[in-house]
């Protein structure tokens, strides 16, 4: 076990000493013996967890859970509103089918209270926050002084993950109309493999209502993803309010397809309550044609609208104003500045820009570098760490600020080159982790390895994680979720669980993913069948969710 927390280890020793009769039959899960977990879809005692925890033991007892489960909190962070609201949310999920009209006073439930211990009262949510947790479940009897459910974590965000895991261990029994927890006693010690586990959403190609974005965030928490990369604006539309430059809103599709600053703040706060950071993106100098609807001076000319006019100080004043306003909304330390797919034709064909290039002894490629670095300076002055798409690294790596996080997307091999030069990297290889590529099957997503080609331990540390990208050219509120799920969950386990979970010997992967997909649909998330040849296609005929 990996825990360095003496209290956790002490609790485990006590659990062993006083629950020996329970643990005598427990089994340490071995990925090479997956049949121990795979009871088959027809077994009522199925207990699957997604993503797979790091270390755990389980037994063969079935325990009942009191629908009036009480919360007992301890530690400096135990009384956090984040914990209490999460408990209320998960209580509704776990006991969804338990009728309040049923009289449970005569039932002797095994599990009547949940103890949550959170050691730190610091609720700051940043990259690398401690997300580890310990979960223990055991019945109280004459041989055991420790009974009930205990979640212990250093931060509230670890506690959130513990609650999610607990919810996946519970199942409603329609025969007895009680919630049961199978394969007890459980002892789980869990932590993420990567500190950055992201999902990109694109609200420029199609506007997404706030309620849909909240549903996406909620579903992310079920898979233990922790960064929502919000690609808010692009060349097609500019839906975000920028008080300093209010005419930018003219770039929205319609006056109804917009986000106020209050809307954006609400999304950020909603995400934080679920342990998810929101990283905003302003993609410059390309992908910004919509800016000129309100401020046409940023176009090189009315007929040549991208990239943004590099020759005018007003362009950078506008960027400064946008970022300064957004800094009031987005507290996450990372900010995405784009920098991809910059084509220089406009600069070379517009007389005043061409003259500016000559006056500054620059080629268009030089101007691209100048623009990206100046935008980085603005972000850094606002105490943001810049993230840029890989083209910036591929074109002028030696000039990038050393704090830059390189975001891979074009193909494999970029992260190895980036970390070799000392940059941090995020893996999003479009061949496997672009969700709008509908012909990429779940197993290609699952078996993709962010550390591919990187063997040096210090360089591996520079890969902060990965991100699946849901570009929205062919997706809107009608089909967004079923394009994301369940394939995003495949990447989520790759980013959370041990690398060894991807072993070909681990034959539980597909049934566990199918089970998780059904869990999503039960929770109201429109997840598509796992094994469809094309993502988001409906089922081909009648059948059980669990036998797809």
Short mmCIF file of C-alpha atoms in Angstrom, two decimals:
data_model
loop_
_atom_site.label_atom_id
_atom_site.label_comp_id
_atom_site.label_asym_id
_atom_site.label_seq_id
_atom_site.Cartn_x
_atom_site.Cartn_y
_atom_site.Cartn_z
CA UNK A 1 0.00 0.00 0.00
CA UNK A 2 1.25 3.45 -0.85
CA UNK A 3 -0.15 5.59 1.97
CA UNK A 4 2.29 7.67 3.96
CA UNK A 5 -0.46 8.66 6.38
CA UNK A 6 0.14 6.83 9.69
CA UNK A 7 -3.48 7.25 10.70
CA UNK A 8 -4.68 5.43 7.58
CA UNK A 9 -2.26 2.61 8.19
CA UNK A 10 -3.29 2.40 11.85
CA UNK A 11 -6.95 2.17 10.88
CA UNK A 12 -6.14 -0.65 8.50
CA UNK A 13 -4.25 -2.57 11.21
CA UNK A 14 -7.19 -2.15 13.59
CA UNK A 15 -9.57 -3.29 10.86
CA UNK A 16 -7.53 -6.44 10.33
CA UNK A 17 -7.24 -7.18 14.07
CA UNK A 18 -10.92 -6.78 14.84
CA UNK A 19 -12.44 -8.02 11.59
CA UNK A 20 -10.39 -11.14 11.00
CA UNK A 21 -13.46 -13.27 10.51
CA UNK A 22 -14.48 -11.03 7.65
CA UNK A 23 -11.10 -10.75 5.98
CA UNK A 24 -10.24 -14.42 6.18
CA UNK A 25 -12.05 -14.95 2.88
CA UNK A 26 -11.10 -11.67 1.26
CA UNK A 27 -9.01 -11.67 -1.88
CA UNK A 28 -6.31 -9.32 -3.05
CA UNK A 29 -7.30 -8.46 -6.59
CA UNK A 30 -4.71 -9.58 -9.10
CA UNK A 31 -4.98 -8.17 -12.60
CA UNK A 32 -3.67 -11.50 -13.89
CA UNK A 33 -6.65 -13.25 -12.31
CA UNK A 34 -9.54 -11.06 -13.40
CA UNK A 35 -12.07 -13.81 -12.95
CA UNK A 36 -12.08 -12.94 -9.26
CA UNK A 37 -13.81 -9.68 -10.10
CA UNK A 38 -15.75 -10.79 -13.15
CA UNK A 39 -18.82 -12.48 -11.70
CA UNK A 40 -20.70 -12.19 -14.97
CA UNK A 41 -23.51 -9.83 -15.83
CA UNK A 42 -26.21 -12.09 -14.41
CA UNK A 43 -24.77 -12.15 -10.88
CA UNK A 44 -26.64 -9.89 -8.49
CA UNK A 45 -23.49 -9.44 -6.41
CA UNK A 46 -21.62 -7.66 -9.21
CA UNK A 47 -19.27 -5.01 -7.80
CA UNK A 48 -17.42 -3.16 -10.52
CA UNK A 49 -15.54 0.11 -10.02
CA UNK A 50 -14.51 2.51 -12.79
CA UNK A 51 -11.80 3.74 -12.95
CA UNK A 52 -10.00 0.82 -11.35
CA UNK A 53 -8.61 1.75 -7.89
CA UNK A 54 -4.91 1.37 -7.18
CA UNK A 55 -4.97 -1.11 -4.29
CA UNK A 56 -7.86 -2.94 -2.76
CA UNK A 57 -9.06 -6.05 -1.00
CA UNK A 58 -12.60 -7.33 -0.83
CA UNK A 59 -14.52 -10.19 0.75
CA UNK A 60 -17.69 -12.18 0.18
CA UNK A 61 -20.24 -10.56 2.47
CA UNK A 62 -23.34 -8.70 1.38
CA UNK A 63 -24.27 -5.77 3.62
CA UNK A 64 -27.41 -3.64 3.70
CA UNK A 65 -27.20 0.14 3.74
CA UNK A 66 -29.56 2.28 5.79
CA UNK A 67 -31.52 4.73 3.55
CA UNK A 68 -31.22 7.16 6.47
CA UNK A 69 -27.43 6.86 6.30
CA UNK A 70 -25.96 9.55 8.54
CA UNK A 71 -22.85 11.60 7.90
CA UNK A 72 -20.22 11.99 10.63
CA UNK A 73 -17.31 14.27 9.76
CA UNK A 74 -13.91 14.76 11.34
CA UNK A 75 -10.73 16.67 10.63
CA UNK A 76 -10.01 20.25 9.62
CA UNK A 77 -11.87 19.85 6.33
CA UNK A 78 -14.62 17.51 7.43
CA UNK A 79 -17.22 20.23 7.90
CA UNK A 80 -16.74 21.64 4.39
CA UNK A 81 -19.84 22.50 2.41
CA UNK A 82 -18.18 20.66 -0.50
CA UNK A 83 -18.36 17.44 1.56
CA UNK A 84 -21.88 17.92 2.89
CA UNK A 85 -23.36 18.82 -0.50
CA UNK A 86 -21.58 15.89 -2.14
CA UNK A 87 -22.97 13.56 0.54
CA UNK A 88 -26.49 14.82 -0.23
CA UNK A 89 -25.95 14.31 -3.98
CA UNK A 90 -24.65 10.79 -3.59
CA UNK A 91 -27.33 9.87 -1.09
CA UNK A 92 -29.92 10.70 -3.75
CA UNK A 93 -28.06 8.56 -6.28
CA UNK A 94 -27.57 5.57 -3.99
CA UNK A 95 -31.08 5.57 -2.54
CA UNK A 96 -32.94 6.67 -5.66
CA UNK A 97 -35.37 3.73 -5.49
CA UNK A 98 -35.84 3.60 -1.73
CA UNK A 99 -39.33 4.86 -1.01
CA UNK A 100 -39.70 7.27 1.87
CA UNK A 101 -43.06 5.58 2.55
CA UNK A 102 -41.37 2.31 3.50
CA UNK A 103 -41.03 1.85 7.23
CA UNK A 104 -37.45 0.80 7.84
CA UNK A 105 -37.64 1.06 11.61
CA UNK A 106 -37.73 -2.71 12.02
CA UNK A 107 -34.81 -3.38 9.69
CA UNK A 108 -31.43 -4.01 11.23
CA UNK A 109 -29.12 -2.42 8.65
CA UNK A 110 -25.45 -3.33 8.61
CA UNK A 111 -24.29 0.12 7.51
CA UNK A 112 -25.96 3.07 9.18
CA UNK A 113 -23.40 5.84 9.09
CA UNK A 114 -20.66 7.23 6.90
CA UNK A 115 -17.54 8.62 8.58
CA UNK A 116 -15.66 11.15 6.48
CA UNK A 117 -12.26 12.30 7.74
CA UNK A 118 -10.64 15.20 5.85
CA UNK A 119 -7.34 16.33 7.29
CA UNK A 120 -6.83 19.66 5.51
CA UNK A 121 -9.21 22.60 5.57
CA UNK A 122 -7.60 24.09 2.45
CA UNK A 123 -10.13 24.01 -0.40
CA UNK A 124 -7.95 25.61 -3.05
CA UNK A 125 -8.33 23.62 -6.26
CA UNK A 126 -5.21 23.71 -8.41
CA UNK A 127 -3.10 21.37 -10.48
CA UNK A 128 -1.63 18.61 -8.34
CA UNK A 129 -4.00 18.94 -5.38
CA UNK A 130 -4.01 15.74 -3.28
CA UNK A 131 -6.87 13.60 -4.62
CA UNK A 132 -6.02 10.37 -2.79
CA UNK A 133 -8.45 8.68 -0.45
CA UNK A 134 -8.96 5.55 1.62
CA UNK A 135 -12.32 3.77 1.74
CA UNK A 136 -13.14 1.08 4.32
CA UNK A 137 -16.43 -0.81 4.55
CA UNK A 138 -17.11 -3.47 7.19
CA UNK A 139 -20.05 -4.70 9.23
CA UNK A 140 -20.03 -4.04 12.96
CA UNK A 141 -20.31 -7.27 14.95
CA UNK A 142 -19.03 -8.86 18.13
CA UNK A 143 -15.61 -9.41 16.52
CA UNK A 144 -15.27 -5.93 15.09
CA UNK A 145 -14.94 -2.57 16.81
CA UNK A 146 -14.76 -0.84 13.42
CA UNK A 147 -17.99 -0.99 11.51
CA UNK A 148 -19.73 1.09 8.94
CA UNK A 149 -18.16 3.11 6.16
CA UNK A 150 -15.10 5.32 6.54
CA UNK A 151 -13.63 7.62 3.89
CA UNK A 152 -10.36 9.28 4.82
CA UNK A 153 -8.62 11.88 2.65
CA UNK A 154 -6.14 14.69 2.98
CA UNK A 155 -8.40 17.09 1.04
CA UNK A 156 -12.08 17.47 0.30
CA UNK A 157 -11.33 16.54 -3.32
CA UNK A 158 -10.03 13.13 -2.31
CA UNK A 159 -13.18 12.68 -0.24
CA UNK A 160 -15.29 13.38 -3.33
CA UNK A 161 -13.59 10.53 -5.18
CA UNK A 162 -14.19 8.26 -2.20
CA UNK A 163 -17.90 9.05 -2.32
CA UNK A 164 -18.01 8.23 -6.03
CA UNK A 165 -16.32 4.87 -5.46
CA UNK A 166 -18.70 4.11 -2.59
CA UNK A 167 -21.69 4.88 -4.81
CA UNK A 168 -20.45 2.38 -7.39
CA UNK A 169 -20.22 -0.38 -4.76
CA UNK A 170 -23.88 0.05 -3.82
CA UNK A 171 -26.82 -1.41 -5.72
CA UNK A 172 -30.57 -1.44 -5.21
CA UNK A 173 -32.12 -4.88 -4.68
CA UNK A 174 -35.58 -4.81 -6.26
CA UNK A 175 -36.62 -7.98 -4.44
CA UNK A 176 -36.01 -6.71 -0.91
CA UNK A 177 -36.25 -3.04 -1.87
CA UNK A 178 -33.04 -2.34 -0.01
CA UNK A 179 -29.64 -1.01 -1.04
CA UNK A 180 -26.92 -3.62 -0.77
CA UNK A 181 -23.18 -3.37 -0.78
CA UNK A 182 -21.58 -6.53 -2.16
CA UNK A 183 -18.22 -8.21 -1.63
CA UNK A 184 -17.58 -6.62 1.76
CA UNK A 185 -15.41 -5.98 3.64
CA UNK A 186 -13.68 -3.51 1.33
CA UNK A 187 -10.39 -1.78 1.89
CA UNK A 188 -9.43 0.59 -0.92
CA UNK A 189 -6.45 2.92 -1.16
CA UNK A 190 -6.66 5.03 -4.27
CA UNK A 191 -4.98 7.96 -6.01
CA UNK A 192 -4.66 9.29 -9.57
CA UNK A 193 -1.81 8.34 -11.87
CA UNK A 194 -1.81 11.79 -13.55
CA UNK A 195 -2.70 15.13 -12.01
CA UNK A 196 -4.29 16.49 -15.23
CA UNK A 197 -7.24 14.44 -16.52
CA UNK A 198 -9.14 16.55 -18.95
CA UNK A 199 -12.10 16.86 -21.30
CA UNK A 200 -12.37 19.64 -23.89
CA UNK A 201 -15.75 21.06 -24.80
CA UNK A 202 -16.24 23.45 -27.72
CA UNK A 203 -19.00 26.07 -27.39
CA UNK A 204 -18.14 28.07 -30.49
CA UNK A 205 -19.00 25.59 -33.25
CA UNK A 206 -22.31 24.94 -31.50
CA UNK A 207 -23.58 26.76 -28.44
CA UNK A 208 -24.18 24.57 -25.38
CA UNK A 209 -26.78 25.68 -22.82
CA UNK A 210 -25.49 26.07 -19.27
CA UNK A 211 -27.54 23.09 -18.12
CA UNK A 212 -25.82 20.83 -20.67
CA UNK A 213 -22.38 22.04 -19.55
CA UNK A 214 -23.35 21.25 -15.95
CA UNK A 215 -24.44 17.77 -16.99
CA UNK A 216 -21.06 17.26 -18.65
CA UNK A 217 -19.28 18.39 -15.47
CA UNK A 218 -21.43 16.11 -13.33
CA UNK A 219 -20.66 13.16 -15.57
CA UNK A 220 -16.93 13.96 -15.50
CA UNK A 221 -16.95 13.58 -11.73
CA UNK A 222 -18.34 10.04 -12.09
CA UNK A 223 -15.23 9.07 -14.09
CA UNK A 224 -12.85 11.07 -11.84
CA UNK A 225 -11.84 13.51 -14.58
CA UNK A 226 -10.67 16.82 -13.09
CA UNK A 227 -10.12 19.47 -15.80
CA UNK A 228 -12.80 20.92 -18.07
CA UNK A 229 -10.98 22.60 -20.97
CA UNK A 230 -13.52 25.17 -22.10
CA UNK A 231 -12.84 26.15 -25.72
CA UNK A 232 -15.32 28.99 -25.41
CA UNK A 233 -14.68 31.04 -28.56
CA UNK A 234 -13.42 30.40 -32.08
CA UNK A 235 -13.77 31.83 -35.57
CA UNK A 236 -17.44 30.83 -35.84
CA UNK A 237 -18.80 32.56 -32.72
CA UNK A 238 -17.86 34.60 -29.65
CA UNK A 239 -20.48 33.76 -27.02
CA UNK A 240 -18.72 35.06 -23.88
CA UNK A 241 -19.40 38.47 -22.34
CA UNK A 242 -16.29 40.66 -22.02
CA UNK A 243 -17.30 43.78 -20.05
CA UNK A 244 -14.19 45.74 -21.07
CA UNK A 245 -14.95 45.17 -24.77
CA UNK A 246 -18.74 44.63 -24.90
CA UNK A 247 -18.98 44.61 -28.71
CA UNK A 248 -17.18 41.25 -28.83
CA UNK A 249 -20.57 39.75 -28.02
CA UNK A 250 -21.68 40.70 -31.53
CA UNK A 251 -19.73 37.66 -32.62
CA UNK A 252 -22.27 35.30 -31.03
CA UNK A 253 -24.57 33.37 -33.35
CA UNK A 254 -27.68 35.04 -31.91
CA UNK A 255 -28.50 37.19 -28.92
CA UNK A 256 -29.74 34.07 -27.10
CA UNK A 257 -26.60 31.97 -27.56
CA UNK A 258 -24.38 33.77 -25.09
CA UNK A 259 -22.76 33.39 -21.67
CA UNK A 260 -22.73 36.25 -19.18
CA UNK A 261 -19.82 36.61 -16.80
CA UNK A 262 -22.19 35.38 -14.09
CA UNK A 263 -22.95 32.30 -16.20
CA UNK A 264 -19.25 31.53 -16.54
CA UNK A 265 -18.65 32.04 -12.81
CA UNK A 266 -21.56 29.75 -12.03
CA UNK A 267 -20.03 27.02 -14.19
CA UNK A 268 -16.63 27.43 -12.50
CA UNK A 269 -18.18 27.21 -9.03
CA UNK A 270 -20.37 24.25 -10.00
CA UNK A 271 -17.25 22.45 -11.24
CA UNK A 272 -15.24 23.24 -8.10
CA UNK A 273 -17.92 21.65 -5.92
CA UNK A 274 -17.21 18.46 -7.88
CA UNK A 275 -13.41 18.72 -7.78
CA UNK A 276 -13.07 19.92 -11.37
CA UNK A 277 -10.94 22.83 -12.58
CA UNK A 278 -12.06 24.89 -15.55
CA UNK A 279 -9.31 25.89 -17.97
CA UNK A 280 -10.47 28.53 -20.44
CA UNK A 281 -9.03 29.00 -23.92
CA UNK A 282 -8.58 32.07 -26.11
CA UNK A 283 -7.12 30.71 -29.35
CA UNK A 284 -4.82 33.28 -31.02
CA UNK A 285 -3.79 34.46 -33.53
CA UNK A 286 -5.82 32.07 -35.72
CA UNK A 287 -9.34 30.83 -34.98
CA UNK A 288 -10.46 34.36 -34.08
CA UNK A 289 -12.47 35.71 -37.00
CA UNK A 290 -15.55 36.21 -34.79
CA UNK A 291 -13.74 38.94 -32.85
CA UNK A 292 -14.00 41.28 -35.83
CA UNK A 293 -17.80 41.27 -35.83
CA UNK A 294 -17.61 43.74 -32.98
CA UNK A 295 -14.14 45.18 -33.58
CA UNK A 296 -13.31 44.93 -37.30
CA UNK A 297 -9.96 46.66 -36.75
CA UNK A 298 -8.51 43.33 -35.60
CA UNK A 299 -9.03 41.88 -39.08
CA UNK A 300 -6.13 42.45 -41.47
CA UNK A 301 -8.83 43.53 -43.96
CA UNK A 302 -12.60 43.09 -44.44
CA UNK A 303 -11.93 40.37 -46.99
CA UNK A 304 -9.01 38.74 -45.17
CA UNK A 305 -10.01 38.07 -41.56
CA UNK A 306 -7.53 35.58 -40.07
CA UNK A 307 -5.08 35.53 -38.37
CA UNK A 308 -5.66 38.60 -36.18
CA UNK A 309 -3.82 41.72 -37.30
CA UNK A 310 -0.32 41.40 -35.84
CA UNK A 311 0.64 44.95 -36.84
CA UNK A 312 -1.79 46.82 -34.56
CA UNK A 313 -1.33 47.47 -30.85
CA UNK A 314 -5.13 47.47 -30.59
CA UNK A 315 -5.09 43.72 -31.24
CA UNK A 316 -3.01 43.17 -28.11
CA UNK A 317 -5.03 45.73 -26.13
CA UNK A 318 -8.06 43.62 -26.97
CA UNK A 319 -6.34 40.41 -25.86
CA UNK A 320 -5.26 42.12 -22.63
CA UNK A 321 -8.81 43.24 -21.92
CA UNK A 322 -10.29 39.81 -22.62
CA UNK A 323 -7.77 38.03 -20.43
CA UNK A 324 -8.03 40.56 -17.61
CA UNK A 325 -11.81 40.11 -17.51
CA UNK A 326 -11.50 36.33 -17.72
CA UNK A 327 -8.96 36.27 -14.89
CA UNK A 328 -11.74 37.44 -12.58
CA UNK A 329 -13.71 34.32 -13.50
CA UNK A 330 -11.16 31.52 -13.95
CA UNK A 331 -8.90 30.90 -10.92
CA UNK A 332 -7.18 27.80 -12.38
CA UNK A 333 -3.45 28.35 -12.84
CA UNK A 334 -3.44 27.14 -16.46
CA UNK A 335 -4.80 29.21 -19.35
CA UNK A 336 -4.90 27.98 -22.94
CA UNK A 337 -3.74 30.41 -25.62
CA UNK A 338 -4.23 28.12 -28.63
CA UNK A 339 -1.72 28.99 -31.34
CA UNK A 340 -2.69 26.21 -33.74
CA UNK A 341 -3.38 26.21 -37.49
CA UNK A 342 -2.04 29.69 -38.18
CA UNK A 343 -1.95 30.40 -41.93
CA UNK A 344 -0.05 33.49 -42.98
CA UNK A 345 -1.77 34.34 -46.30
CA UNK A 346 -3.66 37.30 -44.82
CA UNK A 347 -0.51 38.85 -43.43
CA UNK A 348 1.42 38.43 -46.67
CA UNK A 349 -1.40 39.71 -48.88
CA UNK A 350 -2.55 42.73 -46.83
CA UNK A 351 -0.48 45.82 -47.76
CA UNK A 352 -0.24 47.49 -44.34
CA UNK A 353 0.61 44.21 -42.58
CA UNK A 354 3.14 43.33 -45.26
CA UNK A 355 4.72 46.77 -44.81
CA UNK A 356 4.84 46.29 -41.04
CA UNK A 357 6.63 42.96 -41.51
CA UNK A 358 9.20 44.64 -43.73
CA UNK A 359 9.67 47.54 -41.29
CA UNK A 360 10.31 45.06 -38.47
CA UNK A 361 12.48 42.81 -40.62
CA UNK A 362 10.12 39.89 -40.00
CA UNK A 363 8.80 37.04 -42.07
CA UNK A 364 5.25 35.92 -41.49
CA UNK A 365 6.66 32.98 -39.53
CA UNK A 366 8.59 35.43 -37.34
CA UNK A 367 5.37 37.37 -36.78
CA UNK A 368 3.61 34.18 -35.69
CA UNK A 369 6.28 33.69 -33.03
CA UNK A 370 6.09 37.36 -32.03
CA UNK A 371 2.31 37.14 -31.63
CA UNK A 372 2.34 33.95 -29.53
CA UNK A 373 5.09 35.21 -27.23
CA UNK A 374 3.37 38.56 -26.70
CA UNK A 375 0.13 36.78 -25.81
CA UNK A 376 2.07 34.57 -23.41
CA UNK A 377 3.51 37.67 -21.72
CA UNK A 378 -0.02 39.00 -21.17
CA UNK A 379 -1.18 35.71 -19.62
CA UNK A 380 1.92 35.43 -17.42
CA UNK A 381 1.47 39.03 -16.21
CA UNK A 382 -1.95 37.88 -14.94
CA UNK A 383 -0.25 35.02 -13.06
CA UNK A 384 -1.40 32.36 -15.49
CA UNK A 385 0.74 29.53 -16.83
CA UNK A 386 0.33 29.43 -20.62
CA UNK A 387 -0.76 26.31 -22.48
CA UNK A 388 -0.29 26.20 -26.25
CA UNK A 389 -1.12 23.73 -28.98
CA UNK A 390 1.89 21.83 -30.29
CA UNK A 391 2.42 23.93 -33.45
CA UNK A 392 4.03 26.61 -31.31
CA UNK A 393 6.52 24.06 -29.97
CA UNK A 394 7.06 22.52 -33.39
CA UNK A 395 7.82 25.92 -34.93
CA UNK A 396 9.82 27.83 -32.32
CA UNK A 397 10.40 25.67 -29.25
CA UNK A 398 13.55 27.50 -28.18
CA UNK A 399 11.66 30.81 -27.94
CA UNK A 400 8.67 29.63 -25.88
CA UNK A 401 8.51 30.63 -22.24
CA UNK A 402 9.95 27.68 -20.30
CA UNK A 403 6.77 27.55 -18.21
CA UNK A 404 4.72 26.70 -21.31
CA UNK A 405 2.66 23.52 -21.23
CA UNK A 406 2.77 21.94 -24.70
CA UNK A 407 -0.58 20.47 -25.74
CA UNK A 408 -0.14 17.58 -28.17
CA UNK A 409 -2.84 16.88 -30.74
CA UNK A 410 -1.48 16.24 -34.23
CA UNK A 411 -0.03 12.80 -33.55
CA UNK A 412 2.34 10.74 -31.48
CA UNK A 413 5.90 11.65 -30.61
CA UNK A 414 5.39 15.27 -29.55
CA UNK A 415 5.37 14.76 -25.78
CA UNK A 416 8.71 12.88 -25.89
CA UNK A 417 10.27 15.79 -27.78
CA UNK A 418 8.70 18.41 -25.50
CA UNK A 419 9.72 16.81 -22.21
CA UNK A 420 13.23 16.20 -23.56
CA UNK A 421 13.53 19.98 -23.82
CA UNK A 422 12.18 20.48 -20.30
CA UNK A 423 8.60 21.46 -21.18
CA UNK A 424 5.54 19.97 -19.54
CA UNK A 425 3.13 18.22 -21.87
CA UNK A 426 -0.55 17.22 -22.14
CA UNK A 427 -1.36 14.22 -24.35
CA UNK A 428 -4.35 14.49 -26.73
CA UNK A 429 -3.26 12.55 -29.81
CA UNK A 430 -6.13 13.10 -32.27
CA UNK A 431 -5.79 9.58 -33.63
CA UNK A 432 -7.04 8.14 -30.34
CA UNK A 433 -8.38 10.91 -28.09
CA UNK A 434 -10.44 13.16 -30.38
CA UNK A 435 -14.00 12.15 -29.55
CA UNK A 436 -15.42 13.82 -32.66
CA UNK A 437 -13.58 11.13 -34.64
CA UNK A 438 -16.53 8.75 -34.53
CA UNK A 439 -14.67 5.76 -35.97
CA UNK A 440 -12.20 5.48 -33.07
CA UNK A 441 -13.32 2.46 -31.00
CA UNK A 442 -13.30 2.31 -27.22
CA UNK A 443 -10.26 0.03 -27.03
CA UNK A 444 -8.10 2.40 -29.11
CA UNK A 445 -9.00 5.10 -26.60
CA UNK A 446 -8.33 2.80 -23.65
CA UNK A 447 -4.96 1.41 -24.70
CA UNK A 448 -3.45 4.77 -25.71
CA UNK A 449 -0.47 5.52 -23.46
CA UNK A 450 0.40 9.15 -22.59
CA UNK A 451 3.98 8.14 -21.69
CA UNK A 452 4.58 6.30 -24.96
CA UNK A 453 8.21 6.71 -26.03
CA UNK A 454 9.28 8.29 -22.71
CA UNK A 455 11.48 6.07 -20.51
CA UNK A 456 13.36 8.57 -18.36
CA UNK A 457 11.59 8.96 -14.99
CA UNK A 458 12.24 12.71 -14.72
CA UNK A 459 10.86 13.24 -18.23
CA UNK A 460 7.80 11.10 -17.46
CA UNK A 461 7.04 13.47 -14.58
CA UNK A 462 6.75 16.32 -17.09
CA UNK A 463 3.76 14.66 -18.78
CA UNK A 464 1.15 16.13 -16.47
CA UNK A 465 -1.64 14.07 -18.01
CA UNK A 466 -3.97 13.95 -20.94
CA UNK A 467 -7.24 15.15 -22.35
CA UNK A 468 -9.97 13.86 -24.63
CA UNK A 469 -11.35 16.52 -26.98
CA UNK A 470 -15.01 16.93 -27.92
CA UNK A 471 -14.94 19.29 -30.88
CA UNK A 472 -18.43 20.42 -31.77
CA UNK A 473 -18.64 20.90 -35.54
CA UNK A 474 -21.07 17.96 -35.68
CA UNK A 475 -22.32 17.93 -32.10
CA UNK A 476 -24.71 20.12 -30.12
CA UNK A 477 -27.04 19.70 -27.17
CA UNK A 478 -28.87 16.89 -29.01
CA UNK A 479 -25.94 14.46 -29.23
CA UNK A 480 -23.09 15.87 -27.15
CA UNK A 481 -23.16 13.45 -24.24
CA UNK A 482 -23.50 10.27 -26.29
CA UNK A 483 -20.46 11.32 -28.32
CA UNK A 484 -18.41 11.89 -25.17
CA UNK A 485 -19.50 8.78 -23.30
CA UNK A 486 -18.51 6.05 -22.83
CA UNK A 487 -15.24 6.56 -24.73
CA UNK A 488 -14.12 9.41 -22.46
CA UNK A 489 -14.35 6.95 -19.58
CA UNK A 490 -11.82 4.71 -21.31
CA UNK A 491 -9.32 7.59 -21.28
CA UNK A 492 -10.31 8.44 -17.71
CA UNK A 493 -9.15 5.05 -16.47
CA UNK A 494 -5.92 5.36 -18.43
CA UNK A 495 -5.27 8.66 -16.64
CA UNK A 496 -6.32 7.49 -13.17
CA UNK A 497 -5.39 3.81 -12.77
CA UNK A 498 -2.07 2.00 -12.73
CA UNK A 499 -0.44 1.58 -16.11
CA UNK A 500 -0.65 -2.19 -15.54
CA UNK A 501 -4.45 -2.03 -15.78
CA UNK A 502 -3.97 -1.82 -19.56
CA UNK A 503 -2.44 -5.30 -19.57
CA UNK A 504 -3.96 -7.60 -22.17
CA UNK A 505 -4.43 -10.09 -19.32
CA UNK A 506 -6.97 -7.77 -17.71
CA UNK A 507 -10.09 -9.15 -19.34
CA UNK A 508 -12.43 -7.26 -16.99
CA UNK A 509 -12.00 -4.02 -18.93
CA UNK A 510 -14.86 -4.40 -21.41
CA UNK A 511 -17.48 -5.73 -18.94
CA UNK A 512 -16.50 -3.04 -16.43
CA UNK A 513 -16.79 -0.33 -19.09
CA UNK A 514 -20.16 -1.68 -20.20
CA UNK A 515 -21.26 -1.69 -16.58
CA UNK A 516 -20.07 1.90 -16.13
CA UNK A 517 -21.91 2.97 -19.27
CA UNK A 518 -25.09 1.52 -17.76
CA UNK A 519 -24.33 3.37 -14.53
CA UNK A 520 -24.13 6.61 -16.54
CA UNK A 521 -27.45 5.98 -18.24
CA UNK A 522 -29.09 5.19 -14.88
CA UNK A 523 -27.85 8.56 -13.67
CA UNK A 524 -29.40 10.36 -16.62
CA UNK A 525 -26.29 10.66 -18.81
CA UNK A 526 -26.97 9.85 -22.45
CA UNK A 527 -24.06 7.46 -22.99
CA UNK A 528 -23.97 5.43 -26.19
CA UNK A 529 -23.39 1.64 -26.36
CA UNK A 530 -19.72 0.76 -25.82
CA UNK A 531 -19.01 -1.42 -28.82
CA UNK A 532 -20.77 0.47 -31.61
CA UNK A 533 -18.54 0.67 -34.66
CA UNK A 534 -19.33 4.37 -34.89
CA UNK A 535 -19.67 6.40 -31.71
CA UNK A 536 -23.08 7.72 -30.63
CA UNK A 537 -25.05 5.30 -32.84
CA UNK A 538 -28.14 3.82 -31.15
CA UNK A 539 -28.43 0.14 -30.26
CA UNK A 540 -29.13 -2.19 -33.17
CA UNK A 541 -32.07 -3.95 -31.53
CA UNK A 542 -33.66 -5.11 -28.27
CA UNK A 543 -31.34 -6.15 -25.47
CA UNK A 544 -30.00 -5.60 -22.00
CA UNK A 545 -27.83 -2.58 -21.28
CA UNK A 546 -25.37 -4.98 -19.66
CA UNK A 547 -25.04 -7.24 -22.72
CA UNK A 548 -24.39 -4.80 -25.50
#
